[in-house]
PDB file of C-alpha atoms in Angstrom:
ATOM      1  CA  UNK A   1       0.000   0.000   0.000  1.00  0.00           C
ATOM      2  CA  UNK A   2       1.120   3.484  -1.158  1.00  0.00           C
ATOM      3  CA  UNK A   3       2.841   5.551   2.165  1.00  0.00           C
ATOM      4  CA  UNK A   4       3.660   9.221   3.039  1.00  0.00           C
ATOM      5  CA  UNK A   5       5.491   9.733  -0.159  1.00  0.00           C
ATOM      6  CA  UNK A   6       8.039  13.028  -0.658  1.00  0.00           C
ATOM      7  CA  UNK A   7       9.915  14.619  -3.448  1.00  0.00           C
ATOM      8  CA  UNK A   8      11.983  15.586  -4.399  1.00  0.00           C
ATOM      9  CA  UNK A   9      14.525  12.987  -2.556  1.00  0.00           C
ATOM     10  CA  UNK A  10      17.406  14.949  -2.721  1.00  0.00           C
ATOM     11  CA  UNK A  11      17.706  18.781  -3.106  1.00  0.00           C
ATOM     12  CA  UNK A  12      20.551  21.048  -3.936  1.00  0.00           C
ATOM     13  CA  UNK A  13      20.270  24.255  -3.910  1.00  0.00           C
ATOM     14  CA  UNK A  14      23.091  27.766  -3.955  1.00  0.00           C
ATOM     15  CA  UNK A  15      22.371  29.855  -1.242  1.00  0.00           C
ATOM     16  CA  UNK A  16      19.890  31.941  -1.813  1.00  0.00           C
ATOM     17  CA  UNK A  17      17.762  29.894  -4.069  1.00  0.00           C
ATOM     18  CA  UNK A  18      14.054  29.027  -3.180  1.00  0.00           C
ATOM     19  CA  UNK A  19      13.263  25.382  -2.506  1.00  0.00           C
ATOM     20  CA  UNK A  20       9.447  23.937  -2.573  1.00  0.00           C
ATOM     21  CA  UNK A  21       9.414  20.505  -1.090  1.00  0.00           C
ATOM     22  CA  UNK A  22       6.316  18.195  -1.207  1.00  0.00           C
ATOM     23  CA  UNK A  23       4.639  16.078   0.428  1.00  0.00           C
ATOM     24  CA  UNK A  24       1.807  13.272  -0.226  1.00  0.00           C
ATOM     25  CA  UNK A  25       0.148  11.700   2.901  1.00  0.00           C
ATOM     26  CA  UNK A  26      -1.330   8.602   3.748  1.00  0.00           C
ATOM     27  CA  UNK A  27      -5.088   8.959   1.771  1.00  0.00           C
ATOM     28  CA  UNK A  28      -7.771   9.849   4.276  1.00  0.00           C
ATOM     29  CA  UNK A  29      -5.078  11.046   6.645  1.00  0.00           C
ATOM     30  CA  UNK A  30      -5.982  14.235   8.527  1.00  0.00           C
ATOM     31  CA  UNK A  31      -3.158  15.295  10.451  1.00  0.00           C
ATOM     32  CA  UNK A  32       0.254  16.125   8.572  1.00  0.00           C
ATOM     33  CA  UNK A  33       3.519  17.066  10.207  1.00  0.00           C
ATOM     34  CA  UNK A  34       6.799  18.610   9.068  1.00  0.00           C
ATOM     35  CA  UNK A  35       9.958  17.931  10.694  1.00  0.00           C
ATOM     36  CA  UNK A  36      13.424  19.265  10.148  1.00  0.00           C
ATOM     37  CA  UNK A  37      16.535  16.760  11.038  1.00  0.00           C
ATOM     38  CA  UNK A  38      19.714  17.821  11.363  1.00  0.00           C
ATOM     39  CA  UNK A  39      22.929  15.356  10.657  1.00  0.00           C
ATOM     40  CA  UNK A  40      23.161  13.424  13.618  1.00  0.00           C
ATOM     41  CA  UNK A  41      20.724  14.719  15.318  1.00  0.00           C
ATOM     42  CA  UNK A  42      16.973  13.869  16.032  1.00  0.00           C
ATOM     43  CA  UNK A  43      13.834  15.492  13.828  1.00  0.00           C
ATOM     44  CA  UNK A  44      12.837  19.078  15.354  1.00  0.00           C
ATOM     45  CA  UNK A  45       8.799  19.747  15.111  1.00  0.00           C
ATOM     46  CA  UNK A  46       8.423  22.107  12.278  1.00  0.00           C
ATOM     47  CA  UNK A  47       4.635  22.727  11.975  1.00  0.00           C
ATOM     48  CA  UNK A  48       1.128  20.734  11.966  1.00  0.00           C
ATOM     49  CA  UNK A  49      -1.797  20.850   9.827  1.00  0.00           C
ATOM     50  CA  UNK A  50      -4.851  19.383  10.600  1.00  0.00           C
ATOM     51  CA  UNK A  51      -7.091  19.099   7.411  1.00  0.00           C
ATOM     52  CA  UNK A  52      -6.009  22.189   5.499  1.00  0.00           C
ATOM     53  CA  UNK A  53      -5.915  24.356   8.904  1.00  0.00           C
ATOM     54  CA  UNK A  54      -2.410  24.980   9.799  1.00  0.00           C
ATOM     55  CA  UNK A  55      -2.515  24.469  13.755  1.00  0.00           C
ATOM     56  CA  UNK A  56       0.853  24.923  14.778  1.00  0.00           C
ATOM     57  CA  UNK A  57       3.768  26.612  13.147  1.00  0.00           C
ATOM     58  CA  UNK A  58       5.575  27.545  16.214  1.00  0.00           C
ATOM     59  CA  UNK A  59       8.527  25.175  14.914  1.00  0.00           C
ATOM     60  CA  UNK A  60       8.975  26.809  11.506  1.00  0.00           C
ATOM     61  CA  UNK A  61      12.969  28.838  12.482  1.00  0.00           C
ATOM     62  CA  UNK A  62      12.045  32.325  10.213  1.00  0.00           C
ATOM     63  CA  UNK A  63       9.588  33.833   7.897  1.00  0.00           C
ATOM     64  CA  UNK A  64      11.830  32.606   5.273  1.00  0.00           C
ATOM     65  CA  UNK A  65       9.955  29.350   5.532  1.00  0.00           C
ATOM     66  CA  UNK A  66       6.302  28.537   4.565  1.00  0.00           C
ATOM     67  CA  UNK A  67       3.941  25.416   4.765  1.00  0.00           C
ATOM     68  CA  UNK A  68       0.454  24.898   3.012  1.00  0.00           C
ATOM     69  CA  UNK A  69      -1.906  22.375   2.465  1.00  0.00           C
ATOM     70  CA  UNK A  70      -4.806  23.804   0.839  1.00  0.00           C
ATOM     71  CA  UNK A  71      -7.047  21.128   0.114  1.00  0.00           C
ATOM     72  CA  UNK A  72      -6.443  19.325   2.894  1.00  0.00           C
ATOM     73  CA  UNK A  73      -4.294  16.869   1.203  1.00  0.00           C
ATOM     74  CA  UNK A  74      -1.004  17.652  -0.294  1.00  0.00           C
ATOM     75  CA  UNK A  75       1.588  19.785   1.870  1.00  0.00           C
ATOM     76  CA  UNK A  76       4.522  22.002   0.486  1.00  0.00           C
ATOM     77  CA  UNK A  77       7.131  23.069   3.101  1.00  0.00           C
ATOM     78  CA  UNK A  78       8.616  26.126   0.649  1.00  0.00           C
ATOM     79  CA  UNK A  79      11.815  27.666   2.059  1.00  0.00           C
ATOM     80  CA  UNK A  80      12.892  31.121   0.413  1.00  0.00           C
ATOM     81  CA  UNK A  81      16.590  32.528   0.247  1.00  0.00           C
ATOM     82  CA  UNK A  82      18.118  29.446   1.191  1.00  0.00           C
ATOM     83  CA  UNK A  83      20.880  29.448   3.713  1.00  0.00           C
ATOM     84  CA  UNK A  84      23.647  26.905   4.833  1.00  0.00           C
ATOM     85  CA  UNK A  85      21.855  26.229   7.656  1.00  0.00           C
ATOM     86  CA  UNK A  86      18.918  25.540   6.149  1.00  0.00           C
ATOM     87  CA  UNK A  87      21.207  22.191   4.935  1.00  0.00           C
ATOM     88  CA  UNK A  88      19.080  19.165   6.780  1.00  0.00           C
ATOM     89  CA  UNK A  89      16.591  16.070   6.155  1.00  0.00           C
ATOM     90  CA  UNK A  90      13.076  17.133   5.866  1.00  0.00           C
ATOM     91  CA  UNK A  91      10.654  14.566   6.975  1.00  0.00           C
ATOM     92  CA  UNK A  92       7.105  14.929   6.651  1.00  0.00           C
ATOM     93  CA  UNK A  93       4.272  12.288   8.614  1.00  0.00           C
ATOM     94  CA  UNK A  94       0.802  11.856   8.484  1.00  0.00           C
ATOM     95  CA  UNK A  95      -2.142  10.510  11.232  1.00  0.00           C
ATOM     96  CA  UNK A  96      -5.789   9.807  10.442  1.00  0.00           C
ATOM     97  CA  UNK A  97      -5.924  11.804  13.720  1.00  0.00           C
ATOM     98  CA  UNK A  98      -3.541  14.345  15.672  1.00  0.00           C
ATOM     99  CA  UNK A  99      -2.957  12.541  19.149  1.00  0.00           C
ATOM    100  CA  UNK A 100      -0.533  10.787  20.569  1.00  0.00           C
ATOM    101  CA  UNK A 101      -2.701   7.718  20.183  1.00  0.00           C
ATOM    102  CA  UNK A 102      -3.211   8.065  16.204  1.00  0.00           C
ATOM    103  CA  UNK A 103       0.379   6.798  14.909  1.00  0.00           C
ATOM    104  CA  UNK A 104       2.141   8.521  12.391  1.00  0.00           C
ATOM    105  CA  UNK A 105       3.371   7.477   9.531  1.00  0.00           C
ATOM    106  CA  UNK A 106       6.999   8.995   8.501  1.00  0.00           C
ATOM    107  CA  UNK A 107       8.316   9.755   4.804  1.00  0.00           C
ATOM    108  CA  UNK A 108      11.535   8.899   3.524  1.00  0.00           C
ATOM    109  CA  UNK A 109      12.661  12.851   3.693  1.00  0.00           C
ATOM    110  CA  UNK A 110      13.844  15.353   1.048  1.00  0.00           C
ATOM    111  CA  UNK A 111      17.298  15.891   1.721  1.00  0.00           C
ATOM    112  CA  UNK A 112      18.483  19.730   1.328  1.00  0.00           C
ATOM    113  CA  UNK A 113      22.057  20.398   0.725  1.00  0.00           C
ATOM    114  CA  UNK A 114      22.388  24.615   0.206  1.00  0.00           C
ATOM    115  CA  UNK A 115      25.745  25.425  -0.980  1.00  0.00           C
TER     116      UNK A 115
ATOM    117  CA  UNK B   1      10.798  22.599  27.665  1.00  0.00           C
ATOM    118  CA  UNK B   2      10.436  19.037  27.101  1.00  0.00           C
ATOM    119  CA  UNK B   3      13.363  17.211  26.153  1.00  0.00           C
ATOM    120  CA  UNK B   4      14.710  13.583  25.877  1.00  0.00           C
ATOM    121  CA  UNK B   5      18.347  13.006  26.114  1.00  0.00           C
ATOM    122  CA  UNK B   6      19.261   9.513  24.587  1.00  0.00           C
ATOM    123  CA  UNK B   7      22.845   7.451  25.396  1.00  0.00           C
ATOM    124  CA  UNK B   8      25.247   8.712  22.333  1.00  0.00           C
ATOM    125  CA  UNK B   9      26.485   5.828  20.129  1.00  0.00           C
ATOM    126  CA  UNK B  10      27.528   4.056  17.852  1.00  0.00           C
ATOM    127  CA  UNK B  11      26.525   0.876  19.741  1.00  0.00           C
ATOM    128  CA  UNK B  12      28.652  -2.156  18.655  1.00  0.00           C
ATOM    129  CA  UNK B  13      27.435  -5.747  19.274  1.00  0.00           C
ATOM    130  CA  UNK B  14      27.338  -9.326  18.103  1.00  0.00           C
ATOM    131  CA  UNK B  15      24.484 -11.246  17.376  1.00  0.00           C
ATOM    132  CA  UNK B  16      22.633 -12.717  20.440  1.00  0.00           C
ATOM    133  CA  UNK B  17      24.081  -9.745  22.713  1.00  0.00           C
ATOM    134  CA  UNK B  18      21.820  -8.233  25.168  1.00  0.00           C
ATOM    135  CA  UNK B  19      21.079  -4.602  23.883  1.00  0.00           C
ATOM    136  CA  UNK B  20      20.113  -1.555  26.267  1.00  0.00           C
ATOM    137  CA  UNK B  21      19.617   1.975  24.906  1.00  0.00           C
ATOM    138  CA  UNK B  22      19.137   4.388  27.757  1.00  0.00           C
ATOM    139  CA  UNK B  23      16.558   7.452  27.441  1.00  0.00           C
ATOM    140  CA  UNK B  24      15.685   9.804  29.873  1.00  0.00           C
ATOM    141  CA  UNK B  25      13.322  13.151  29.645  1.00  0.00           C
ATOM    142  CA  UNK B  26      12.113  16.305  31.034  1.00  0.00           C
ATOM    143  CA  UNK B  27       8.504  17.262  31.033  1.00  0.00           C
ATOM    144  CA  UNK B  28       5.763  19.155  32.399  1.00  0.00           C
ATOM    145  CA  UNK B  29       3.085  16.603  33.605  1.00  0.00           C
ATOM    146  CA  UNK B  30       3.051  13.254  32.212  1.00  0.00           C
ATOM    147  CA  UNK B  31       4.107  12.836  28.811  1.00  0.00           C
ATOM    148  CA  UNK B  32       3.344   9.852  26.678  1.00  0.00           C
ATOM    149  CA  UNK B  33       6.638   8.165  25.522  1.00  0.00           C
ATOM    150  CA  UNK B  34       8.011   6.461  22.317  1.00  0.00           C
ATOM    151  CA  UNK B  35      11.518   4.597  20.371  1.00  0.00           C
ATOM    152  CA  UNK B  36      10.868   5.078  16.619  1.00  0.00           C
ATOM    153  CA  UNK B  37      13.392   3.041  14.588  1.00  0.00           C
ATOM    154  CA  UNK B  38      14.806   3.820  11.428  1.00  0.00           C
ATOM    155  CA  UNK B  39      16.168   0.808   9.322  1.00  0.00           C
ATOM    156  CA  UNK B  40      18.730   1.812   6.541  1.00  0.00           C
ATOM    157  CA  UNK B  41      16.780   3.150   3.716  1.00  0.00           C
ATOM    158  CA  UNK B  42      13.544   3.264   5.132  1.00  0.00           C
ATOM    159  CA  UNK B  43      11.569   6.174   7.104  1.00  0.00           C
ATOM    160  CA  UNK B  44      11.320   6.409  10.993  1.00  0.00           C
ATOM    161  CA  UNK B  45       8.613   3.969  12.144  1.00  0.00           C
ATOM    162  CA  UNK B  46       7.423   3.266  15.829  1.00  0.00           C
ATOM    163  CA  UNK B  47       8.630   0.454  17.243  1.00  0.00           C
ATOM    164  CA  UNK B  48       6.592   0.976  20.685  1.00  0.00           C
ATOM    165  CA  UNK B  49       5.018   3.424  23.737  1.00  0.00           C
ATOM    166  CA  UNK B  50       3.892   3.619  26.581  1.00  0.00           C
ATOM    167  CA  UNK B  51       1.130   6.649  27.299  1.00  0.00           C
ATOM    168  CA  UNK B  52       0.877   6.273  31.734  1.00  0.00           C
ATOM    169  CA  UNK B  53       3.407   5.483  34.676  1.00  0.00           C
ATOM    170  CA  UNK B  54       4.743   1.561  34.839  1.00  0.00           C
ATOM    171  CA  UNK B  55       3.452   0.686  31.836  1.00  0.00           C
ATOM    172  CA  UNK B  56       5.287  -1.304  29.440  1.00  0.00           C
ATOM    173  CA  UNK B  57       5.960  -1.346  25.472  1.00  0.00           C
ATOM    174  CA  UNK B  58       6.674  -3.995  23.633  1.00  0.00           C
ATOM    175  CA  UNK B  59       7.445  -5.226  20.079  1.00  0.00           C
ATOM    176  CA  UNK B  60       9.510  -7.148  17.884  1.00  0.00           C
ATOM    177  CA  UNK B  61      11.718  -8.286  21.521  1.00  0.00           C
ATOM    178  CA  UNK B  62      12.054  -5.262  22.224  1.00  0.00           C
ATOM    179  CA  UNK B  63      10.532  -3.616  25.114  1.00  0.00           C
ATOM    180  CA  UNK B  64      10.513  -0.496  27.487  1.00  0.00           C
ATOM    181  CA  UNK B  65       9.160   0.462  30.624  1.00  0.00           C
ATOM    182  CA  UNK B  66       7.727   3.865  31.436  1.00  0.00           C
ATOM    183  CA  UNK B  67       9.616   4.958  34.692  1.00  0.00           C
ATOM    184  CA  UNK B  68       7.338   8.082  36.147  1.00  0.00           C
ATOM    185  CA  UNK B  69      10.357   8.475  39.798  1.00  0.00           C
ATOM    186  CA  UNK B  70      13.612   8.137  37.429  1.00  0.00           C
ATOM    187  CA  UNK B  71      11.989  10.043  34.100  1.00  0.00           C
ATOM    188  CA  UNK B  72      13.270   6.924  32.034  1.00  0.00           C
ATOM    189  CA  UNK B  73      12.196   4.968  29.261  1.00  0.00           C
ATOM    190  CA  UNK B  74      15.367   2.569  28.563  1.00  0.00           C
ATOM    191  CA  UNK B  75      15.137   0.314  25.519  1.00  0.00           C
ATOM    192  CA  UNK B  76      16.141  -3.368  26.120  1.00  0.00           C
ATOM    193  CA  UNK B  77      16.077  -6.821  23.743  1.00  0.00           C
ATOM    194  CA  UNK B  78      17.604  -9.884  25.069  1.00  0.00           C
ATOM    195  CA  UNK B  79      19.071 -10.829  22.140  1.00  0.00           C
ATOM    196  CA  UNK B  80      19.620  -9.011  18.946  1.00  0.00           C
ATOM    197  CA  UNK B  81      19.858  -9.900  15.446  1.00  0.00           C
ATOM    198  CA  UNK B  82      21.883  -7.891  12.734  1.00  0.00           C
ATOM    199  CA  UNK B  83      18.072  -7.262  11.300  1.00  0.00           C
ATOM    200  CA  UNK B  84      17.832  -4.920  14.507  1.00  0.00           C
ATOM    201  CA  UNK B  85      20.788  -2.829  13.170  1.00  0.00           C
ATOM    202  CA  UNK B  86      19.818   0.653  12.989  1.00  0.00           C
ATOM    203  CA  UNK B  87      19.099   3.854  14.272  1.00  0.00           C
ATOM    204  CA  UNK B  88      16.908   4.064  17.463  1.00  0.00           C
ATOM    205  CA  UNK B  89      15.149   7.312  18.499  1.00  0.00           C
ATOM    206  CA  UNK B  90      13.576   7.921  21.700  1.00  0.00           C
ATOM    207  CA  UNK B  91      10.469  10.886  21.787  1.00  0.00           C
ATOM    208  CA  UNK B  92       7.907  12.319  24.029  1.00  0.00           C
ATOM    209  CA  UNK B  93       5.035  13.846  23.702  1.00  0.00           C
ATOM    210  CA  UNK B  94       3.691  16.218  26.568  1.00  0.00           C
ATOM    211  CA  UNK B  95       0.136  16.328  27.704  1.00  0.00           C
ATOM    212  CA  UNK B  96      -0.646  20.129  26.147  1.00  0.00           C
ATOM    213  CA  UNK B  97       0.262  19.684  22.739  1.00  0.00           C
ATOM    214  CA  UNK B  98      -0.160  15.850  22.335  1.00  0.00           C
ATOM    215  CA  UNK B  99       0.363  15.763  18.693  1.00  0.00           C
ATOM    216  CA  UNK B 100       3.904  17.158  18.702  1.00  0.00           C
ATOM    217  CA  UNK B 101       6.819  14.563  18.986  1.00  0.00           C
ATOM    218  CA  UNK B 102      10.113  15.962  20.895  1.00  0.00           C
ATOM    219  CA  UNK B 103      13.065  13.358  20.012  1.00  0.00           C
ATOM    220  CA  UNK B 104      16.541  12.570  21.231  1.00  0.00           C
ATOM    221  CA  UNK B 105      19.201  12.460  19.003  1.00  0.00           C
ATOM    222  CA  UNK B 106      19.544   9.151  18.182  1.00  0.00           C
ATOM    223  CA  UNK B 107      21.425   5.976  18.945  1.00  0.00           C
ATOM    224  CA  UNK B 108      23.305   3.483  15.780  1.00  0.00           C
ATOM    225  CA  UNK B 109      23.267   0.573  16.552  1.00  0.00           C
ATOM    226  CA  UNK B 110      25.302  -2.408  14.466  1.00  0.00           C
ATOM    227  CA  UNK B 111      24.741  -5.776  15.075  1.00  0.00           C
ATOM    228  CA  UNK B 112      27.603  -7.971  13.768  1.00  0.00           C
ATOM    229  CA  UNK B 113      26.939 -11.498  12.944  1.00  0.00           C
TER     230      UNK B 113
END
């Protein structure tokens, strides 16, 4: 059965650039999540979207990055004037519901390099 | 804030080697805890949880116990297989905002057969 699927899987953009990463959940799935990881480090919450209403976006590090869902399905995580740090594994999930009992389903991640 | 802090790695061991990962965290209240795993090539998945005080989680040989008076969550499996290789994650998430995962950073383990 299809999963979370993302693309692009590998990114590489000169600092600077705009990115637009994407994200397909789980069909049916009403909760999505973006989360940035770091090398060697653990996923950091991004933001949360339940249906197309963005909930939380208290993760998201500047206004230089942007998340939508507008029909409640599909999710792009779009990151403008790309900087070094901005370099990490972007890993979106999905939940038919947003609680700690619904369990989410991880993508594979779009990894960014900025150069 | 909450917070998990995870023992560092790499973790070495052979086959049939008793495996412990330790995990401990800082919360307000009383957070519902997880390990996610993440096999080469493949996205993080949950391996198990436990949502109250003394309860257990278990799957796959693996389990942990949900330790409310030392704020632990230690993963153990009596005997690991180089299938088990990977990297193991331990996460929280606090009673307020009970959708929103807070991981540690991450343990490798390789089992050698």
């Amino acid at each position: 059965g299809a999963g979370v699927s993302q693309s692009p899987r590998y990114k590489v953009a000169k600092r600077g650039q705009d990115v637009a990463l994407r994200c397909d959940p789980i069909s049916g799935h009403v909760s999505l999540f973006w989360y940035q990881q770091a090398l060697g480090q653990g996923p950091e919450f991004l933001t949360y979207f339940q249906n197309e209403a963005q909930l939380d976006k208290s993760g998201l590090p500047s206004d230089r990055f942007f998340a939508e869902r507008p029909e409640g399905s599909v999710s792009t995580l779009k990151i403008q004037r790309t900087q070094q740090e901005d370099s990490a594994v972007y890993l979106c999930a999905s939940s038919l519901a947003g609680s700690y009992n619904s369990p989410l389903h991880f993508g594979n991640g779009t990894r960014l390099t900025v150069t | 804030g909450d917070s998990v802090t995870q023992m560092e790695g790499p973790v070495t061991l052979s086959e049939e080697a008793f495996l412990t990962i330790n995990c401990t965290y800082t919360a307000t209240g009383y957070p519902s805890l997880f390990w996610y795993v993440q096999y080469p090539g493949e996205g993080l998945q949950l391996l198990l949880k436990a949502t109250k005080a003394d309860d257990k989680g278990s799957n796959k040989g693996f389990e942990a116990t949900y330790r409310k008076e030392t704020t632990s969550f230690h993963l153990e499996k009596g005997s690991v297989q180089v299938s088990d290789s990977a990297v193991y994650f331990c996460a929280l998430t606090g009673r307020s905002n009970d959708y929103k995962l807070s991981f540690g950073a991450g343990t490798t383990v390789t089992v050698r057969a």
